[in-house]
mmCIF file of C-alpha atoms and ligand atoms in Angstrom:
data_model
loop_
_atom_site.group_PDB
_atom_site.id
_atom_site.type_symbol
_atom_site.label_atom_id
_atom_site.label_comp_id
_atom_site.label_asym_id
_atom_site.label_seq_id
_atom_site.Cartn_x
_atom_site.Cartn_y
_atom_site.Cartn_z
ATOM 1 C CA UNK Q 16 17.464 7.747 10.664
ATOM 2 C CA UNK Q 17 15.363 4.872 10.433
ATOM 3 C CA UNK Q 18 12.035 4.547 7.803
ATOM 4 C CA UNK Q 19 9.636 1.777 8.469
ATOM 5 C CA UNK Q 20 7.824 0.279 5.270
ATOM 6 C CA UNK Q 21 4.640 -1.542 5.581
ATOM 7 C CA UNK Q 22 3.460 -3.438 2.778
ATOM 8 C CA UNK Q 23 0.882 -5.970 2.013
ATOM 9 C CA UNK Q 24 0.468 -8.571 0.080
ATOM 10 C CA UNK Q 25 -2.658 -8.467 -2.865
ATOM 11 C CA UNK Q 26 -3.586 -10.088 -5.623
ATOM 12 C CA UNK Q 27 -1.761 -9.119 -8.483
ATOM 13 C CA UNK Q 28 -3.009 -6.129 -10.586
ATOM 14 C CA UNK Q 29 -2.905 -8.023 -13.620
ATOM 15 C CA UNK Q 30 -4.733 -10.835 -12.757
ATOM 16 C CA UNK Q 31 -8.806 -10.017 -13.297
ATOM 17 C CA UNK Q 32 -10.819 -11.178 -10.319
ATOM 18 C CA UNK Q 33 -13.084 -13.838 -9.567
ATOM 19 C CA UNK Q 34 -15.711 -14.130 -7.136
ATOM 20 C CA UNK Q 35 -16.397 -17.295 -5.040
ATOM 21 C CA UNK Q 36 -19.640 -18.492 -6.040
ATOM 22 C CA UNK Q 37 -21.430 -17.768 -2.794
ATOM 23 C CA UNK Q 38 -20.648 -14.414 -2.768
ATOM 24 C CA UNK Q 39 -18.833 -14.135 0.452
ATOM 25 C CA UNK Q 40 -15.596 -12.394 -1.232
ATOM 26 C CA UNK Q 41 -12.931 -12.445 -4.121
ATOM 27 C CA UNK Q 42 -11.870 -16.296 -4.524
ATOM 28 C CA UNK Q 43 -7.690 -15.995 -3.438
ATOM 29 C CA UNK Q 44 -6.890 -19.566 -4.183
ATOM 30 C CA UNK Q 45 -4.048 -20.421 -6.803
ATOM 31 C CA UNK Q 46 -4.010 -16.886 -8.242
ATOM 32 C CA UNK Q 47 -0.629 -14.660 -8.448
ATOM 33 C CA UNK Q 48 -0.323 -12.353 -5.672
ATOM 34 C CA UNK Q 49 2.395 -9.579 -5.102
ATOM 35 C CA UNK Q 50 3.223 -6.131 -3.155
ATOM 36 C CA UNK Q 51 0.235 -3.954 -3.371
ATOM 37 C CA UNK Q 52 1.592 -1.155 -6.229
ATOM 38 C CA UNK Q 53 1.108 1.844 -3.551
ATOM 39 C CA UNK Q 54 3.940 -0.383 -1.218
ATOM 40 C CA UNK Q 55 7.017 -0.952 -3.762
ATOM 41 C CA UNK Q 56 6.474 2.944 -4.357
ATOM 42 C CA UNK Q 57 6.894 4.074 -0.711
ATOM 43 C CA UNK Q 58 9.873 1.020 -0.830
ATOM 44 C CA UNK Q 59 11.250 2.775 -3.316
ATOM 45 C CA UNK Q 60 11.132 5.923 -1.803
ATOM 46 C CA UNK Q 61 12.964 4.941 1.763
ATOM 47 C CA UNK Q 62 15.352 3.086 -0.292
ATOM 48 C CA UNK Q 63 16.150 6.209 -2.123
ATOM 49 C CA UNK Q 64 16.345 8.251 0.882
ATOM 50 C CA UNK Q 65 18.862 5.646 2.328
ATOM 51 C CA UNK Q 66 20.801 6.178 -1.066
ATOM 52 C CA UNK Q 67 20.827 10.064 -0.805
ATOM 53 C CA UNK Q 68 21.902 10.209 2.845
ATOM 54 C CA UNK Q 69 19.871 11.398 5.576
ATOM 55 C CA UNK Q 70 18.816 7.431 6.177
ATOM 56 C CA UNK Q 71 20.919 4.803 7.667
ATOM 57 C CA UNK Q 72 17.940 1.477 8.067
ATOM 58 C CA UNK Q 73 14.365 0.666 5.948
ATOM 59 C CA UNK Q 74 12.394 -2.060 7.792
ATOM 60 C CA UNK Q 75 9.775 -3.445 6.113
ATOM 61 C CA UNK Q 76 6.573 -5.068 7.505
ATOM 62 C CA UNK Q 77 3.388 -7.239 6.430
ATOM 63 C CA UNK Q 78 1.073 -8.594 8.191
ATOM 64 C CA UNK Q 79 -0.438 -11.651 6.516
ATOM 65 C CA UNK Q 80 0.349 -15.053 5.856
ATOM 66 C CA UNK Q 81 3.158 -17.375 6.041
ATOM 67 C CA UNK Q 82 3.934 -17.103 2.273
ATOM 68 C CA UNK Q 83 4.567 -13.430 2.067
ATOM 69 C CA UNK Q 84 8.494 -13.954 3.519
ATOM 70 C CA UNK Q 85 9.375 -15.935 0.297
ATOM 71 C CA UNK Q 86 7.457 -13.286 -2.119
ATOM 72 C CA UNK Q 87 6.697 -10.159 -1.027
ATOM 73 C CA UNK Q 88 9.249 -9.697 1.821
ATOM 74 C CA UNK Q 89 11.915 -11.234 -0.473
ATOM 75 C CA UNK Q 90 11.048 -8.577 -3.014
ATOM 76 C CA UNK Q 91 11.270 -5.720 -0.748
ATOM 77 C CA UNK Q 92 14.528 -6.845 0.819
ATOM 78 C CA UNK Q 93 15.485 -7.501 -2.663
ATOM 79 C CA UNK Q 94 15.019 -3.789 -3.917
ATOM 80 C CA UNK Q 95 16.534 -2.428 -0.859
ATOM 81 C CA UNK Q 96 14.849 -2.916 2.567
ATOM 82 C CA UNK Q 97 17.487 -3.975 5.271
ATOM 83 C CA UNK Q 98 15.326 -6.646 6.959
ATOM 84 C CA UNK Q 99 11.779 -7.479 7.446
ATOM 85 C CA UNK Q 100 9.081 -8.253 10.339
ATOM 86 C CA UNK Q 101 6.553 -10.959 8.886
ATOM 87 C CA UNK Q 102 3.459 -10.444 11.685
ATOM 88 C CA UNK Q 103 1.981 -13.850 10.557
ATOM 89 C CA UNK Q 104 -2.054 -14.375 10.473
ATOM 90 C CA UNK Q 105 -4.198 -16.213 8.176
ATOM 91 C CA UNK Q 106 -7.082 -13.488 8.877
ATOM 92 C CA UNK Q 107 -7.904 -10.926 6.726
ATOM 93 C CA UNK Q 108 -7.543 -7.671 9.286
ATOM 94 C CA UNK Q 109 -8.971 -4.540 8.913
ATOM 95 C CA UNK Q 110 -7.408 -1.193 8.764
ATOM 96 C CA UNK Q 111 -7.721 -0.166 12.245
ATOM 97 C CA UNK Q 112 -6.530 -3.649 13.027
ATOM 98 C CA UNK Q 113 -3.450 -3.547 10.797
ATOM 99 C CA UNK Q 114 -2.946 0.499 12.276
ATOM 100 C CA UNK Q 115 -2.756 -1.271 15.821
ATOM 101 C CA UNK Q 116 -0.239 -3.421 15.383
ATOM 102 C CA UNK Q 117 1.816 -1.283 13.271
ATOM 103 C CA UNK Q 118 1.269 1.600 16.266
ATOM 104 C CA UNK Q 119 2.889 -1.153 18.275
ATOM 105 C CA UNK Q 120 5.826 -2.120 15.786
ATOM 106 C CA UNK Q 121 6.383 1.618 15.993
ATOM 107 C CA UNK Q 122 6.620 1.568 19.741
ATOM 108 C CA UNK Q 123 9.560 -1.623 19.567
ATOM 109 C CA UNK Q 124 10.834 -0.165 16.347
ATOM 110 C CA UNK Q 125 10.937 3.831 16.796
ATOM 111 C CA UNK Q 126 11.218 4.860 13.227
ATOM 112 C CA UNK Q 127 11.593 8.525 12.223
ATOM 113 C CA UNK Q 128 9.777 8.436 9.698
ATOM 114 C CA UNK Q 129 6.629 5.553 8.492
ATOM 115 C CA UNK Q 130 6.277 5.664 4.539
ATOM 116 C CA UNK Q 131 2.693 3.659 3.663
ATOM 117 C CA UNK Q 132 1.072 3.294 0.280
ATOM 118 C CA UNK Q 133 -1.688 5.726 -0.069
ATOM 119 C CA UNK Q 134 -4.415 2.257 -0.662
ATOM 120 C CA UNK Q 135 -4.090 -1.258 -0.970
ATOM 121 C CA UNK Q 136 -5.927 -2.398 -4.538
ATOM 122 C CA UNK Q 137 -7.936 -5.025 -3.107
ATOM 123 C CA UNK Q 138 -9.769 -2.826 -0.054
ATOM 124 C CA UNK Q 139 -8.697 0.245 -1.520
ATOM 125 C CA UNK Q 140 -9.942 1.490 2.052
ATOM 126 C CA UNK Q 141 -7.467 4.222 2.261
ATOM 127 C CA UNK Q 142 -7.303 4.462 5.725
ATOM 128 C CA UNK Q 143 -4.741 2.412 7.713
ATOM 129 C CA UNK Q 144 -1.707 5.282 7.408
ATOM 130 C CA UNK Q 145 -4.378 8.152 8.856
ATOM 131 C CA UNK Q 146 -5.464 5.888 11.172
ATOM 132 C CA UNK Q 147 -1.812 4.851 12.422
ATOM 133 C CA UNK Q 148 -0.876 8.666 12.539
ATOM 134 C CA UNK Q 149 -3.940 9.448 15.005
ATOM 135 C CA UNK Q 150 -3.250 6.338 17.067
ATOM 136 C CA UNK Q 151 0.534 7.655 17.373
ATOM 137 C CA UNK Q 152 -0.398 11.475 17.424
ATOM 138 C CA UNK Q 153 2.065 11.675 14.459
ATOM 139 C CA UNK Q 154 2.098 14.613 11.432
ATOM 140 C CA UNK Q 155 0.484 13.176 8.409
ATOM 141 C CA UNK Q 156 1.362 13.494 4.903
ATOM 142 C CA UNK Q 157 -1.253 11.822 2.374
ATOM 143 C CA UNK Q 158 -1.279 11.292 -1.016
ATOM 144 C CA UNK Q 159 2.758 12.394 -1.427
ATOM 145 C CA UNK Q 160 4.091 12.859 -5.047
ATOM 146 C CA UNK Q 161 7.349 14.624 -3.921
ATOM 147 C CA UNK Q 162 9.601 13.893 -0.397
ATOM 148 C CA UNK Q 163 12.347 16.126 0.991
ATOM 149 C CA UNK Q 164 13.447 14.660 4.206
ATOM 150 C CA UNK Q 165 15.196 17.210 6.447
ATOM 151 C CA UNK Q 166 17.230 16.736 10.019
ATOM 152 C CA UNK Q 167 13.900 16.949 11.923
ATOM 153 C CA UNK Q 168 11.230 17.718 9.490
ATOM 154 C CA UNK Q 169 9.844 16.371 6.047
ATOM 155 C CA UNK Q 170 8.466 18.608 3.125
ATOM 156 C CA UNK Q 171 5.677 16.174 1.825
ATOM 157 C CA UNK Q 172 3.718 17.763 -1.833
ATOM 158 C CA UNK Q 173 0.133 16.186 -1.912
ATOM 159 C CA UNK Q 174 -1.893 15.933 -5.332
ATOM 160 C CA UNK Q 175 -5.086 17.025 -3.976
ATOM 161 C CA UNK Q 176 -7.765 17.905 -6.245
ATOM 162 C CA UNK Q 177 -6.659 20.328 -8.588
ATOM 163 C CA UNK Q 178 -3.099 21.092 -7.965
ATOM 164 C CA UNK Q 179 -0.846 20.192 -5.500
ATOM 165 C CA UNK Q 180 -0.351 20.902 -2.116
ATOM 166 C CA UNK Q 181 3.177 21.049 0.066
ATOM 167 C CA UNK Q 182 3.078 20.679 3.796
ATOM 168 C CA UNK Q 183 5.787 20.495 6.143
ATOM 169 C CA UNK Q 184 5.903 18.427 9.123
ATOM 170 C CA UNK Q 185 7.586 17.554 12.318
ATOM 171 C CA UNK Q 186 9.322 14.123 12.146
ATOM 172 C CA UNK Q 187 8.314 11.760 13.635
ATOM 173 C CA UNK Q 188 6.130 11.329 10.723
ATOM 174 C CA UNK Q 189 4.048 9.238 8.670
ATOM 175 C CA UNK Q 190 3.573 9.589 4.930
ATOM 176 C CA UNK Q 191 1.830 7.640 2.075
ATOM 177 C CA UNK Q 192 2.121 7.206 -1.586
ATOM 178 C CA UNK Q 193 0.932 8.609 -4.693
ATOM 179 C CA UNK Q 194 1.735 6.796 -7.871
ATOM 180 C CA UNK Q 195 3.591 9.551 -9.204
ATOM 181 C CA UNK Q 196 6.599 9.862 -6.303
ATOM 182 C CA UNK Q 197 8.352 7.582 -8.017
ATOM 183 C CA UNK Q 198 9.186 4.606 -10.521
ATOM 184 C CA UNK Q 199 9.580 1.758 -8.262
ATOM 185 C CA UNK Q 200 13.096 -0.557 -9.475
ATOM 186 C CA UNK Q 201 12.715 -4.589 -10.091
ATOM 187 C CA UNK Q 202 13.587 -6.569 -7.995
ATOM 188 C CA UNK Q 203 17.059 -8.232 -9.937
ATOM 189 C CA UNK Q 204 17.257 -12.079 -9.501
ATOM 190 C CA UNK Q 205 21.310 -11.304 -8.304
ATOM 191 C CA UNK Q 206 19.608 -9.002 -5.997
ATOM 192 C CA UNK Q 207 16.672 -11.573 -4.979
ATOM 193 C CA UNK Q 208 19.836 -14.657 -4.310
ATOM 194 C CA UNK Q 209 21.672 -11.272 -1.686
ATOM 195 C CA UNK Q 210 18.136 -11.125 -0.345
ATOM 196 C CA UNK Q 211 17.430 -14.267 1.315
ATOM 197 C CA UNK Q 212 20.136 -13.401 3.516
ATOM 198 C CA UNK Q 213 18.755 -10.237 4.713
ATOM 199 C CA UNK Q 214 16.810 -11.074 8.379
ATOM 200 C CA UNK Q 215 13.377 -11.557 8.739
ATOM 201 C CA UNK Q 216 11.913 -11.570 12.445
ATOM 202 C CA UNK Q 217 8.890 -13.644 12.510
ATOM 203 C CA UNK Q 218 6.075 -12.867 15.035
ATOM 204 C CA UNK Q 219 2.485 -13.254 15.526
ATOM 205 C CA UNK Q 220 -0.704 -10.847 16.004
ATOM 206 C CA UNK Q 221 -0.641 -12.701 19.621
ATOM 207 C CA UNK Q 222 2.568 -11.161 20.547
ATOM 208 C CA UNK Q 223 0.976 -7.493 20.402
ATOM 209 C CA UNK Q 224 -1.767 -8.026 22.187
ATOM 210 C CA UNK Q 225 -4.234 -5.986 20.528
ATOM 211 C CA UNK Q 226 -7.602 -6.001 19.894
ATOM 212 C CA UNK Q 227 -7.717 -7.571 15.834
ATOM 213 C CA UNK Q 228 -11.094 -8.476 15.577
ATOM 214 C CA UNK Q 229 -13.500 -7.405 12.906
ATOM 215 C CA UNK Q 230 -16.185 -4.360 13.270
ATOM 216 C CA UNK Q 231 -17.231 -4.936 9.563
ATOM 217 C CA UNK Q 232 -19.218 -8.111 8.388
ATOM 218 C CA UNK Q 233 -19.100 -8.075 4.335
ATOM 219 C CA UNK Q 234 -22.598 -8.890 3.182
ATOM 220 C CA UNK Q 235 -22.146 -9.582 -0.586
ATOM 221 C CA UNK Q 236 -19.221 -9.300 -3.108
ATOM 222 C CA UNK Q 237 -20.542 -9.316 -6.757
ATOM 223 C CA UNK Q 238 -19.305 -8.844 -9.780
ATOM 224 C CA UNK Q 239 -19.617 -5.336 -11.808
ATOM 225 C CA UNK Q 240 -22.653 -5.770 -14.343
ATOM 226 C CA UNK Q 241 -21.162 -6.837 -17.671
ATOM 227 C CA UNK Q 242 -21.543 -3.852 -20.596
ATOM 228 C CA UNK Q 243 -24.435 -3.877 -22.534
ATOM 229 C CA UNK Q 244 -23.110 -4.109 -26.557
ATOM 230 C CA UNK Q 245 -22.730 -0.510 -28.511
ATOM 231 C CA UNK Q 246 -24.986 0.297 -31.197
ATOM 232 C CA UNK Q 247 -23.726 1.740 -34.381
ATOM 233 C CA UNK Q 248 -25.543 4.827 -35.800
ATOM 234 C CA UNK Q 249 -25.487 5.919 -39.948
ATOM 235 C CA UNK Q 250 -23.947 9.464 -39.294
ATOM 236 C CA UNK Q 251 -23.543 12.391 -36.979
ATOM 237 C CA UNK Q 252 -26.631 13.796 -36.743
ATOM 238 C CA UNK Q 253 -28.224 10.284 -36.155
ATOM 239 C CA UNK Q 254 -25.797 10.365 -33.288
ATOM 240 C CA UNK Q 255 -26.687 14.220 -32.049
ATOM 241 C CA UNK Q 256 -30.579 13.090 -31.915
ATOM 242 C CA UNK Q 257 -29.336 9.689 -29.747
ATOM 243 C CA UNK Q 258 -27.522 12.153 -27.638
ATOM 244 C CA UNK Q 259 -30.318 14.256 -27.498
ATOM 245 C CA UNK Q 260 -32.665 11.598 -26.543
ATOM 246 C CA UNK Q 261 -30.568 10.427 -23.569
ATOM 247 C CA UNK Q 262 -30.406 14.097 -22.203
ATOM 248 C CA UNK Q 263 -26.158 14.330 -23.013
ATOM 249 C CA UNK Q 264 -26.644 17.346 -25.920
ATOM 250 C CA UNK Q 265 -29.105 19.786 -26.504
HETATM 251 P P1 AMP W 6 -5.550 0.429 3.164
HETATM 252 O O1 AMP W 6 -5.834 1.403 4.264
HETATM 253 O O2 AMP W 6 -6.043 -0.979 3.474
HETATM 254 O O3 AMP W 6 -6.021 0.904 1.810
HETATM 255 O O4 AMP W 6 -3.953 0.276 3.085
HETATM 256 C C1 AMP W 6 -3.087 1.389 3.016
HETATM 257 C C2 AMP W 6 -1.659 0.972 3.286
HETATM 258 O O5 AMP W 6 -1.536 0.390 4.600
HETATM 259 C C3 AMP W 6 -1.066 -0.093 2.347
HETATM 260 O O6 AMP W 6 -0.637 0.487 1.137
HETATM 261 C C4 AMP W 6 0.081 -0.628 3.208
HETATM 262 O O7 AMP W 6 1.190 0.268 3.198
HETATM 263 C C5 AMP W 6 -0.533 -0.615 4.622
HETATM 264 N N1 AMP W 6 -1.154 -1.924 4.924
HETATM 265 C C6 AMP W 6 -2.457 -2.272 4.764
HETATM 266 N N2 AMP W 6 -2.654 -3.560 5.121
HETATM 267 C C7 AMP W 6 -1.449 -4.041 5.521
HETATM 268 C C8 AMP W 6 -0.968 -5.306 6.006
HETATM 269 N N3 AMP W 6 -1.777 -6.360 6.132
HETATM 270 N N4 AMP W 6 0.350 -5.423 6.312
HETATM 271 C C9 AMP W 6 1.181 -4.359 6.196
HETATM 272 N N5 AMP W 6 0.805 -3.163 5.733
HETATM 273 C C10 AMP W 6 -0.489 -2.991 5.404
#
């Protein structure tokens, strides 16, 4: 069985933000970037599946720029992915962009089974692993905290509001990541050196021929207002009146 990882590369989570001064988006130069979070959990995931059996390959994908075969791919391959595909573009591409051409690694590839991080952190759009499942006509299992891979079918439990939800679908499938499925493992620097030996097939978004283009135009990025100081009050019932007055306690 084969699982097919997509992952993309995003400015690190620990690194706070900046704006470019006009506006026109988040300012990406000379700042760390890594895996998206959501990614080296569903790497994790096929890995482990290839571990426990049922799995025999994990290819991982990204489309983005030339860069991301020396970090992020390099990680992936490093924790466990078998080779990579680097689809290289300097453009940012939208979801349904980034769906297409994975619908069309899928058709070259034929995974059983797709395993996508439920968001990337820097669009958090949350919407390239339901797209690719309607463009394929594939099962979808969102938001997975728990996978039991089966011969033909995978037993995916959702956190949905609430609780938790298990559904059971017909493989092929595609499924994406909650933060609890799993605790991703680091990427060992003995690991990292057996890496850069694994393949990586390098293409372009030309070779697909799909329609990339954007349908969005981003108007404005700004900052979130800053917080306005606290103020300290002399004792409880000082602070039941404040509450009061804003409406919060009666
Ligand atoms: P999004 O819909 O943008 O929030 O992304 C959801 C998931 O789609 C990510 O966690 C990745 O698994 C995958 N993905 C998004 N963008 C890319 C990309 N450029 N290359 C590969 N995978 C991607």
């Amino acid at each position: 069985m084969k699982v097919l990882v997509p992952v993309k590369r995003v400015l690190d989570y620990n690194v706070k933000p900046r704006v470019k001064a006009d506006g026109s988006g988040v300012d990406l130069a000379n700042v760390k970037m890594s895996m998206n979070p959501f990614d080296e959990i569903a790497i994790e995931e096929a890995v482990r599946l290839k571990e426990k059996g049922p799995v025999t390959e994990v290819v991982v994908v990204t489309i983005g720029v030339a860069k991301a075969e020396s970090d992020v791919l390099l990680t992936a391959r490093a924790m466990g992915a078998d080779r990579a595909i680097l689809i290289q573009t300097d453009d940012e591409i939208e979801p349904l962009g980034v769906a297409k051409l994975l619908a069309k690694v899928v058709e070259e590839e034929q995974p059983n089974l797709v395993i996508l991080g439920k968001q990337a952190i820097d669009d958090d759009s949350n919407q390239t692993g339901q797209m690719l499942a309607a463009l394929l006509g594939w099962s979808q299992g969102t938001f997975a905290s728990k996978v039991e891979l089966g011969d033909d079918r995978v037993k995916v439990t959702r956190e949905i509001d609430g609780g938790l939800e298990t559904v059971d679908l017909k493989l092929p499938a595609i499924v994406t990541t909650d933060l609890r499925l799993n605790e991703p493992r680091y990427a060992t620097l003995p690991n990292i050196m057996k890496a850069k030996s694994k393949p990586v097939a390098k293409k372009t978004v030309a070779d697909y021929g799909v329609d990339v283009s954007p349908r969005l135009t981003t108007l404005k990025v700004a900052e979130p207002p800053k917080r306005q100081a606290g103020i300290k009050v002399a004792d409880v019932d000082a602070l039941v009146e404040k509450l009061k007055g804003m409406g919060v306690a009666k």
